[in-house]
Amino acid sequence: MKRISTFVLTLLLATGGFAVQAQTKLPPRKPVQPKGRVVSKGTATRDGAVMKDGKVILTQSGLTNPVLQETALVNGTKIRPDGSLTLPDGTTTTMKEGDYMSLTGRLTTAAMKAEQDSLAKAALLDPKGKNGKNGKKKSR
């Protein structure tokens, strides 16, 4: 009998303890400020490295930072802060102002960009050099 009353008393205390615990309120959560990101407002909008103002700027996953130490790309190309590149085959070259290297190791020079722009503009012109899609002169 003494064991049963001890058991019942323990059961009541345990049940009461759970009920009290369930009624306590948690303090409200404090708002957390999201971490800031470095965003470039210039030529480096794609992921890759660009030589700008004599510095190599690297953009990865939308984050843009200057290259401060030697960085290796996926294909094994190494980029140094001064703009010198060591390609996977061991050859070295230096980036010039406006040159772009993708994260896969494809180098696009400023001269190549200018050529691509001029070819795109020429494609918009008709064979006679007039503006228009079908070569007909516009009537006024």
GROMACS .gro file of N, CA and C in nm:
model
  420
    1MET      N    1   0.081  -0.120   0.000
    1MET     CA    2   0.000   0.000   0.000
    1MET      C    3   0.085   0.126   0.000
    2LYS      N    4   0.193   0.119   0.078
    2LYS     CA    5   0.282   0.233   0.084
    2LYS      C    6   0.346   0.258  -0.053
    3ARG      N    7   0.376   0.152  -0.126
    3ARG     CA    8   0.436   0.165  -0.260
    3ARG      C    9   0.338   0.227  -0.358
    4ILE      N   10   0.213   0.191  -0.349
    4ILE     CA   11   0.113   0.244  -0.442
    4ILE      C   12   0.093   0.393  -0.417
    5SER      N   13   0.085   0.433  -0.290
    5SER     CA   14   0.067   0.576  -0.262
    5SER      C   15   0.190   0.656  -0.305
    6THR      N   16   0.309   0.601  -0.291
    6THR     CA   17   0.431   0.669  -0.336
    6THR      C   18   0.431   0.681  -0.488
    7PHE      N   19   0.388   0.576  -0.553
    7PHE     CA   20   0.381   0.577  -0.699
    7PHE      C   21   0.281   0.681  -0.749
    8VAL      N   22   0.163   0.686  -0.687
    8VAL     CA   23   0.058   0.782  -0.726
    8VAL      C   24   0.106   0.924  -0.701
    9LEU      N   25   0.171   0.948  -0.589
    9LEU     CA   26   0.223   1.081  -0.557
    9LEU      C   27   0.330   1.123  -0.658
   10THR      N   28   0.417   1.034  -0.693
   10THR     CA   29   0.521   1.063  -0.793
   10THR      C   30   0.459   1.091  -0.929
   11LEU      N   31   0.359   1.016  -0.964
   11LEU     CA   32   0.290   1.036  -1.092
   11LEU      C   33   0.222   1.172  -1.097
   12LEU      N   34   0.158   1.212  -0.990
   12LEU     CA   35   0.093   1.344  -0.985
   12LEU      C   36   0.194   1.458  -0.994
   13LEU      N   37   0.304   1.444  -0.924
   13LEU     CA   38   0.407   1.548  -0.930
   13LEU      C   39   0.468   1.558  -1.071
   14ALA      N   40   0.492   1.446  -1.133
   14ALA     CA   41   0.549   1.447  -1.268
   14ALA      C   42   0.451   1.508  -1.367
   15THR      N   43   0.324   1.473  -1.357
   15THR     CA   44   0.223   1.529  -1.447
   15THR      C   45   0.209   1.679  -1.425
   16GLY      N   46   0.210   1.722  -1.302
   16GLY     CA   47   0.202   1.865  -1.272
   16GLY      C   48   0.323   1.941  -1.324
   17GLY      N   49   0.438   1.879  -1.315
   17GLY     CA   50   0.561   1.941  -1.366
   17GLY      C   51   0.557   1.962  -1.516
   18PHE      N   52   0.502   1.866  -1.589
   18PHE     CA   53   0.490   1.881  -1.734
   18PHE      C   54   0.392   1.992  -1.769
   19ALA      N   55   0.283   2.002  -1.695
   19ALA     CA   56   0.183   2.105  -1.721
   19ALA      C   57   0.242   2.243  -1.696
   20VAL      N   58   0.319   2.259  -1.592
   20VAL     CA   59   0.381   2.389  -1.562
   20VAL      C   60   0.484   2.423  -1.668
   21GLN      N   61   0.558   2.326  -1.712
   21GLN     CA   62   0.661   2.350  -1.813
   21GLN      C   63   0.598   2.392  -1.946
   22ALA      N   64   0.486   2.335  -1.982
   22ALA     CA   65   0.422   2.365  -2.110
   22ALA      C   66   0.363   2.505  -2.111
   23GLN      N   67   0.337   2.565  -1.994
   23GLN     CA   68   0.274   2.695  -1.990
   23GLN      C   69   0.374   2.811  -1.989
   24THR      N   70   0.501   2.783  -1.977
   24THR     CA   71   0.598   2.892  -1.977
   24THR      C   72   0.615   2.945  -2.118
   25LYS      N   73   0.626   3.078  -2.129
   25LYS     CA   74   0.643   3.142  -2.260
   25LYS      C   75   0.790   3.165  -2.289
   26LEU      N   76   0.826   3.146  -2.413
   26LEU     CA   77   0.961   3.176  -2.455
   26LEU      C   78   0.970   3.325  -2.488
   27PRO      N   79   1.084   3.386  -2.464
   27PRO     CA   80   1.098   3.528  -2.499
   27PRO      C   81   1.092   3.545  -2.650
   28PRO      N   82   1.045   3.660  -2.698
   28PRO     CA   83   1.037   3.679  -2.844
   28PRO      C   84   1.176   3.682  -2.906
   29ARG      N   85   1.183   3.637  -3.030
   29ARG     CA   86   1.311   3.633  -3.102
   29ARG      C   87   1.354   3.773  -3.142
   30LYS      N   88   1.482   3.794  -3.134
   30LYS     CA   89   1.537   3.922  -3.178
   30LYS      C   90   1.563   3.914  -3.329
   31PRO      N   91   1.531   4.019  -3.402
   31PRO     CA   92   1.560   4.015  -3.546
   31PRO      C   93   1.710   4.015  -3.570
   32VAL      N   94   1.752   3.937  -3.668
   32VAL     CA   95   1.893   3.925  -3.702
   32VAL      C   96   1.917   3.995  -3.834
   33GLN      N   97   2.017   4.081  -3.837
   33GLN     CA   98   2.051   4.153  -3.959
   33GLN      C   99   2.127   4.059  -4.053
   34PRO      N  100   2.088   4.051  -4.182
   34PRO     CA  101   2.163   3.965  -4.274
   34PRO      C  102   2.303   4.019  -4.297
   35LYS      N  103   2.395   3.929  -4.326
   35LYS     CA  104   2.533   3.970  -4.351
   35LYS      C  105   2.541   4.046  -4.482
   36GLY      N  106   2.623   4.147  -4.483
   36GLY     CA  107   2.640   4.228  -4.604
   36GLY      C  108   2.723   4.156  -4.708
   37ARG      N  109   2.698   4.189  -4.834
   37ARG     CA  110   2.774   4.132  -4.945
   37ARG      C  111   2.846   4.243  -5.018
   38VAL      N  112   2.960   4.209  -5.074
   38VAL     CA  113   3.034   4.303  -5.155
   38VAL      C  114   2.978   4.293  -5.296
   39VAL      N  115   2.923   4.403  -5.345
   39VAL     CA  116   2.862   4.403  -5.478
   39VAL      C  117   2.938   4.500  -5.565
   40SER      N  118   2.975   4.455  -5.683
   40SER     CA  119   3.046   4.539  -5.776
   40SER      C  120   2.948   4.613  -5.866
   41LYS      N  121   2.974   4.741  -5.887
   41LYS     CA  122   2.890   4.819  -5.977
   41LYS      C  123   2.972   4.857  -6.100
   42GLY      N  124   3.043   4.761  -6.154
   42GLY     CA  125   3.129   4.791  -6.267
   42GLY      C  126   3.122   4.685  -6.374
   43THR      N  127   3.237   4.657  -6.434
   43THR     CA  128   3.242   4.566  -6.546
   43THR      C  129   3.236   4.419  -6.505
   44ALA      N  130   3.268   4.387  -6.382
   44ALA     CA  131   3.276   4.247  -6.339
   44ALA      C  132   3.140   4.197  -6.291
   45THR      N  133   3.047   4.178  -6.383
   45THR     CA  134   2.915   4.130  -6.344
   45THR      C  135   2.906   3.978  -6.356
   46ARG      N  136   2.989   3.917  -6.439
   46ARG     CA  137   2.989   3.772  -6.452
   46ARG      C  138   3.094   3.714  -6.359
   47ASP      N  139   3.080   3.585  -6.329
   47ASP     CA  140   3.181   3.520  -6.247
   47ASP      C  141   3.309   3.506  -6.328
   48GLY      N  142   3.419   3.548  -6.268
   48GLY     CA  143   3.548   3.542  -6.333
   48GLY      C  144   3.638   3.653  -6.281
   49ALA      N  145   3.754   3.667  -6.343
   49ALA     CA  146   3.852   3.768  -6.302
   49ALA      C  147   3.865   3.874  -6.410
   50VAL      N  148   3.872   4.000  -6.368
   50VAL     CA  149   3.885   4.113  -6.460
   50VAL      C  150   3.999   4.200  -6.412
   51MET      N  151   4.082   4.248  -6.505
   51MET     CA  152   4.186   4.345  -6.471
   51MET      C  153   4.124   4.482  -6.481
   52LYS      N  154   4.116   4.553  -6.367
   52LYS     CA  155   4.054   4.685  -6.364
   52LYS      C  156   4.140   4.778  -6.280
   53ASP      N  157   4.180   4.889  -6.337
   53ASP     CA  158   4.263   4.989  -6.269
   53ASP      C  159   4.391   4.927  -6.213
   54GLY      N  160   4.449   4.834  -6.286
   54GLY     CA  161   4.574   4.772  -6.244
   54GLY      C  162   4.559   4.667  -6.136
   55LYS      N  163   4.436   4.631  -6.101
   55LYS     CA  164   4.411   4.529  -5.998
   55LYS      C  165   4.327   4.417  -6.059
   56VAL      N  166   4.345   4.297  -6.009
   56VAL     CA  167   4.264   4.184  -6.054
   56VAL      C  168   4.146   4.172  -5.958
   57ILE      N  169   4.025   4.179  -6.013
   57ILE     CA  170   3.902   4.168  -5.937
   57ILE      C  171   3.838   4.034  -5.970
   58LEU      N  172   3.810   3.952  -5.867
   58LEU     CA  173   3.755   3.819  -5.887
   58LEU      C  174   3.611   3.815  -5.837
   59THR      N  175   3.518   3.769  -5.922
   59THR     CA  176   3.378   3.754  -5.885
   59THR      C  177   3.345   3.605  -5.883
   60GLN      N  178   3.297   3.556  -5.768
   60GLN     CA  179   3.256   3.417  -5.753
   60GLN      C  180   3.123   3.414  -5.681
   61SER      N  181   3.025   3.350  -5.741
   61SER     CA  182   2.891   3.336  -5.683
   61SER      C  183   2.832   3.471  -5.645
   62GLY      N  184   2.858   3.572  -5.725
   62GLY     CA  185   2.802   3.704  -5.702
   62GLY      C  186   2.882   3.790  -5.605
   63LEU      N  187   2.984   3.736  -5.542
   63LEU     CA  188   3.068   3.812  -5.450
   63LEU      C  189   3.194   3.858  -5.522
   64THR      N  190   3.222   3.988  -5.515
   64THR     CA  191   3.336   4.046  -5.585
   64THR      C  192   3.438   4.095  -5.484
   65ASN      N  193   3.561   4.049  -5.500
   65ASN     CA  194   3.671   4.087  -5.412
   65ASN      C  195   3.799   4.097  -5.493
   66PRO      N  196   3.893   4.181  -5.450
   66PRO     CA  197   4.022   4.185  -5.519
   66PRO      C  198   4.102   4.058  -5.488
   67VAL      N  199   4.188   4.019  -5.582
   67VAL     CA  200   4.274   3.903  -5.562
   67VAL      C  201   4.394   3.951  -5.480
   68LEU      N  202   4.411   3.895  -5.360
   68LEU     CA  203   4.520   3.935  -5.271
   68LEU      C  204   4.631   3.832  -5.264
   69GLN      N  205   4.602   3.710  -5.308
   69GLN     CA  206   4.704   3.605  -5.312
   69GLN      C  207   4.679   3.518  -5.434
   70GLU      N  208   4.775   3.433  -5.467
   70GLU     CA  209   4.760   3.347  -5.584
   70GLU      C  210   4.634   3.261  -5.570
   71THR      N  211   4.552   3.260  -5.675
   71THR     CA  212   4.426   3.186  -5.675
   71THR      C  213   4.426   3.088  -5.791
   72ALA      N  214   4.386   2.964  -5.766
   72ALA     CA  215   4.380   2.862  -5.870
   72ALA      C  216   4.236   2.846  -5.918
   73LEU      N  217   4.220   2.833  -6.049
   73LEU     CA  218   4.089   2.812  -6.109
   73LEU      C  219   4.064   2.662  -6.126
   74VAL      N  220   3.945   2.629  -6.176
   74VAL     CA  221   3.904   2.489  -6.192
   74VAL      C  222   3.998   2.412  -6.283
   75ASN      N  223   4.043   2.475  -6.392
   75ASN     CA  224   4.125   2.404  -6.489
   75ASN      C  225   4.274   2.404  -6.454
   76GLY      N  226   4.312   2.466  -6.340
   76GLY     CA  227   4.452   2.468  -6.299
   76GLY      C  228   4.523   2.599  -6.328
   77THR      N  229   4.458   2.694  -6.392
   77THR     CA  230   4.517   2.825  -6.416
   77THR      C  231   4.534   2.897  -6.283
   78LYS      N  232   4.649   2.962  -6.265
   78LYS     CA  233   4.676   3.036  -6.142
   78LYS      C  234   4.680   3.185  -6.173
   79ILE      N  235   4.608   3.263  -6.094
   79ILE     CA  236   4.602   3.408  -6.111
   79ILE      C  237   4.670   3.471  -5.991
   80ARG      N  238   4.764   3.565  -6.018
   80ARG     CA  239   4.831   3.637  -5.911
   80ARG      C  240   4.775   3.779  -5.902
   81PRO      N  241   4.793   3.846  -5.789
   81PRO     CA  242   4.738   3.981  -5.771
   81PRO      C  243   4.788   4.083  -5.872
   82ASP      N  244   4.908   4.062  -5.928
   82ASP     CA  245   4.961   4.157  -6.026
   82ASP      C  246   4.908   4.133  -6.167
   83GLY      N  247   4.824   4.030  -6.185
   83GLY     CA  248   4.764   4.003  -6.315
   83GLY      C  249   4.837   3.899  -6.397
   84SER      N  250   4.945   3.843  -6.345
   84SER     CA  251   5.015   3.739  -6.421
   84SER      C  252   4.941   3.607  -6.406
   85LEU      N  253   4.936   3.533  -6.514
   85LEU     CA  254   4.863   3.407  -6.520
   85LEU      C  255   4.960   3.294  -6.552
   86THR      N  256   4.944   3.182  -6.486
   86THR     CA  257   5.017   3.060  -6.521
   86THR      C  258   4.913   2.960  -6.567
   87LEU      N  259   4.917   2.927  -6.695
   87LEU     CA  260   4.820   2.834  -6.753
   87LEU      C  261   4.856   2.690  -6.716
   88PRO      N  262   4.763   2.598  -6.730
   88PRO     CA  263   4.789   2.459  -6.690
   88PRO      C  264   4.907   2.395  -6.764
   89ASP      N  265   4.935   2.440  -6.887
   89ASP     CA  266   5.048   2.383  -6.961
   89ASP      C  267   5.182   2.445  -6.921
   90GLY      N  268   5.181   2.541  -6.827
   90GLY     CA  269   5.305   2.600  -6.777
   90GLY      C  270   5.339   2.735  -6.837
   91THR      N  271   5.272   2.776  -6.942
   91THR     CA  272   5.300   2.907  -7.002
   91THR      C  273   5.246   3.017  -6.913
   92THR      N  274   5.315   3.131  -6.918
   92THR     CA  275   5.271   3.245  -6.838
   92THR      C  276   5.238   3.361  -6.930
   93THR      N  277   5.143   3.440  -6.888
   93THR     CA  278   5.102   3.560  -6.960
   93THR      C  279   5.054   3.661  -6.856
   94THR      N  280   5.036   3.784  -6.899
   94THR     CA  281   4.992   3.889  -6.808
   94THR      C  282   4.863   3.950  -6.859
   95MET      N  283   4.769   3.970  -6.770
   95MET     CA  284   4.643   4.033  -6.806
   95MET      C  285   4.667   4.183  -6.824
   96LYS      N  286   4.599   4.239  -6.924
   96LYS     CA  287   4.604   4.382  -6.947
   96LYS      C  288   4.470   4.442  -6.905
   97GLU      N  289   4.463   4.574  -6.900
   97GLU     CA  290   4.342   4.644  -6.859
   97GLU      C  291   4.223   4.599  -6.944
   98GLY      N  292   4.116   4.554  -6.877
   98GLY     CA  293   3.994   4.512  -6.945
   98GLY      C  294   3.989   4.366  -6.982
   99ASP      N  295   4.098   4.291  -6.963
   99ASP     CA  296   4.097   4.148  -6.993
   99ASP      C  297   4.012   4.074  -6.891
  100TYR      N  298   3.947   3.966  -6.938
  100TYR     CA  299   3.856   3.888  -6.855
  100TYR      C  300   3.893   3.741  -6.863
  101MET      N  301   3.901   3.674  -6.748
  101MET     CA  302   3.925   3.530  -6.745
  101MET      C  303   3.808   3.465  -6.671
  102SER      N  304   3.740   3.371  -6.739
  102SER     CA  305   3.628   3.302  -6.675
  102SER      C  306   3.682   3.205  -6.570
  103LEU      N  307   3.595   3.156  -6.485
  103LEU     CA  308   3.637   3.063  -6.380
  103LEU      C  309   3.679   2.929  -6.436
  104THR      N  310   3.643   2.901  -6.561
  104THR     CA  311   3.686   2.776  -6.625
  104THR      C  312   3.820   2.792  -6.696
  105GLY      N  313   3.876   2.914  -6.699
  105GLY     CA  314   4.009   2.935  -6.755
  105GLY      C  315   4.011   2.991  -6.895
  106ARG      N  316   3.901   3.042  -6.947
  106ARG     CA  317   3.898   3.099  -7.080
  106ARG      C  318   3.930   3.248  -7.073
  107LEU      N  319   4.034   3.291  -7.142
  107LEU     CA  320   4.078   3.430  -7.141
  107LEU      C  321   4.016   3.505  -7.258
  108THR      N  322   3.956   3.619  -7.229
  108THR     CA  323   3.901   3.708  -7.331
  108THR      C  324   3.970   3.842  -7.314
  109THR      N  325   4.047   3.882  -7.414
  109THR     CA  326   4.120   4.008  -7.405
  109THR      C  327   4.030   4.124  -7.444
  110ALA      N  328   4.073   4.245  -7.410
  110ALA     CA  329   3.997   4.364  -7.444
  110ALA      C  330   3.986   4.379  -7.595
  111ALA      N  331   4.092   4.340  -7.670
  111ALA     CA  332   4.088   4.347  -7.816
  111ALA      C  333   3.985   4.249  -7.872
  112MET      N  334   3.974   4.131  -7.813
  112MET     CA  335   3.874   4.034  -7.858
  112MET      C  336   3.733   4.088  -7.834
  113LYS      N  337   3.712   4.155  -7.720
  113LYS     CA  338   3.581   4.213  -7.690
  113LYS      C  339   3.546   4.320  -7.793
  114ALA      N  340   3.643   4.405  -7.828
  114ALA     CA  341   3.619   4.510  -7.926
  114ALA      C  342   3.585   4.450  -8.061
  115GLU      N  343   3.655   4.344  -8.099
  115GLU     CA  344   3.628   4.277  -8.226
  115GLU      C  345   3.488   4.216  -8.227
  116GLN      N  346   3.449   4.152  -8.117
  116GLN     CA  347   3.316   4.093  -8.108
  116GLN      C  348   3.209   4.201  -8.116
  117ASP      N  349   3.233   4.316  -8.052
  117ASP     CA  350   3.137   4.426  -8.057
  117ASP      C  351   3.122   4.479  -8.199
  118SER      N  352   3.236   4.493  -8.269
  118SER     CA  353   3.228   4.545  -8.405
  118SER      C  354   3.161   4.445  -8.499
  119LEU      N  355   3.184   4.314  -8.478
  119LEU     CA  356   3.118   4.213  -8.560
  119LEU      C  357   2.968   4.212  -8.533
  120ALA      N  358   2.928   4.229  -8.408
  120ALA     CA  359   2.786   4.234  -8.375
  120ALA      C  360   2.720   4.356  -8.438
  121LYS      N  361   2.791   4.468  -8.439
  121LYS     CA  362   2.736   4.589  -8.500
  121LYS      C  363   2.727   4.572  -8.651
  122ALA      N  364   2.827   4.508  -8.712
  122ALA     CA  365   2.826   4.486  -8.856
  122ALA      C  366   2.713   4.392  -8.895
  123ALA      N  367   2.677   4.298  -8.809
  123ALA     CA  368   2.569   4.205  -8.840
  123ALA      C  369   2.435   4.278  -8.845
  124LEU      N  370   2.424   4.388  -8.774
  124LEU     CA  371   2.301   4.465  -8.776
  124LEU      C  372   2.287   4.549  -8.904
  125LEU      N  373   2.400   4.578  -8.966
  125LEU     CA  374   2.398   4.657  -9.089
  125LEU      C  375   2.373   4.566  -9.209
  126ASP      N  376   2.309   4.620  -9.312
  126ASP     CA  377   2.290   4.541  -9.433
  126ASP      C  378   2.417   4.545  -9.518
  127PRO      N  379   2.428   4.468  -9.626
  127PRO     CA  380   2.549   4.462  -9.707
  127PRO      C  381   2.591   4.598  -9.765
  128LYS      N  382   2.498   4.689  -9.785
  128LYS     CA  383   2.533   4.819  -9.841
  128LYS      C  384   2.580   4.917  -9.734
  129GLY      N  385   2.576   4.875  -9.609
  129GLY     CA  386   2.622   4.961  -9.502
  129GLY      C  387   2.515   5.051  -9.446
  130LYS      N  388   2.391   5.028  -9.485
  130LYS     CA  389   2.280   5.109  -9.436
  130LYS      C  390   2.216   5.039  -9.317
  131ASN      N  391   2.162   5.117  -9.228
  131ASN     CA  392   2.091   5.058  -9.115
  131ASN      C  393   1.959   4.999  -9.162
  132GLY      N  394   1.918   4.892  -9.106
  132GLY     CA  395   1.792   4.829  -9.140
  132GLY      C  396   1.806   4.679  -9.143
  133LYS      N  397   1.697   4.609  -9.128
  133LYS     CA  398   1.702   4.463  -9.122
  133LYS      C  399   1.699   4.401  -9.261
  134ASN      N  400   1.622   4.459  -9.356
  134ASN     CA  401   1.609   4.392  -9.484
  134ASN      C  402   1.675   4.470  -9.598
  135GLY      N  403   1.745   4.577  -9.568
  135GLY     CA  404   1.820   4.647  -9.672
  135GLY      C  405   1.741   4.752  -9.746
  136LYS      N  406   1.617   4.770  -9.717
  136LYS     CA  407   1.535   4.870  -9.784
  136LYS      C  408   1.551   5.004  -9.717
  137LYS      N  409   1.550   5.110  -9.799
  137LYS     CA  410   1.559   5.242  -9.743
  137LYS      C  411   1.424   5.279  -9.683
  138LYS      N  412   1.429   5.355  -9.578
  138LYS     CA  413   1.305   5.399  -9.515
  138LYS      C  414   1.247   5.514  -9.597
  139SER      N  415   1.117   5.510  -9.622
  139SER     CA  416   1.053   5.617  -9.696
  139SER      C  417   1.001   5.720  -9.597
  140ARG      N  418   1.008   5.847  -9.642
  140ARG     CA  419   0.965   5.956  -9.553
  140ARG      C  420   0.836   6.010  -9.592
   0.00000   0.00000   0.00000
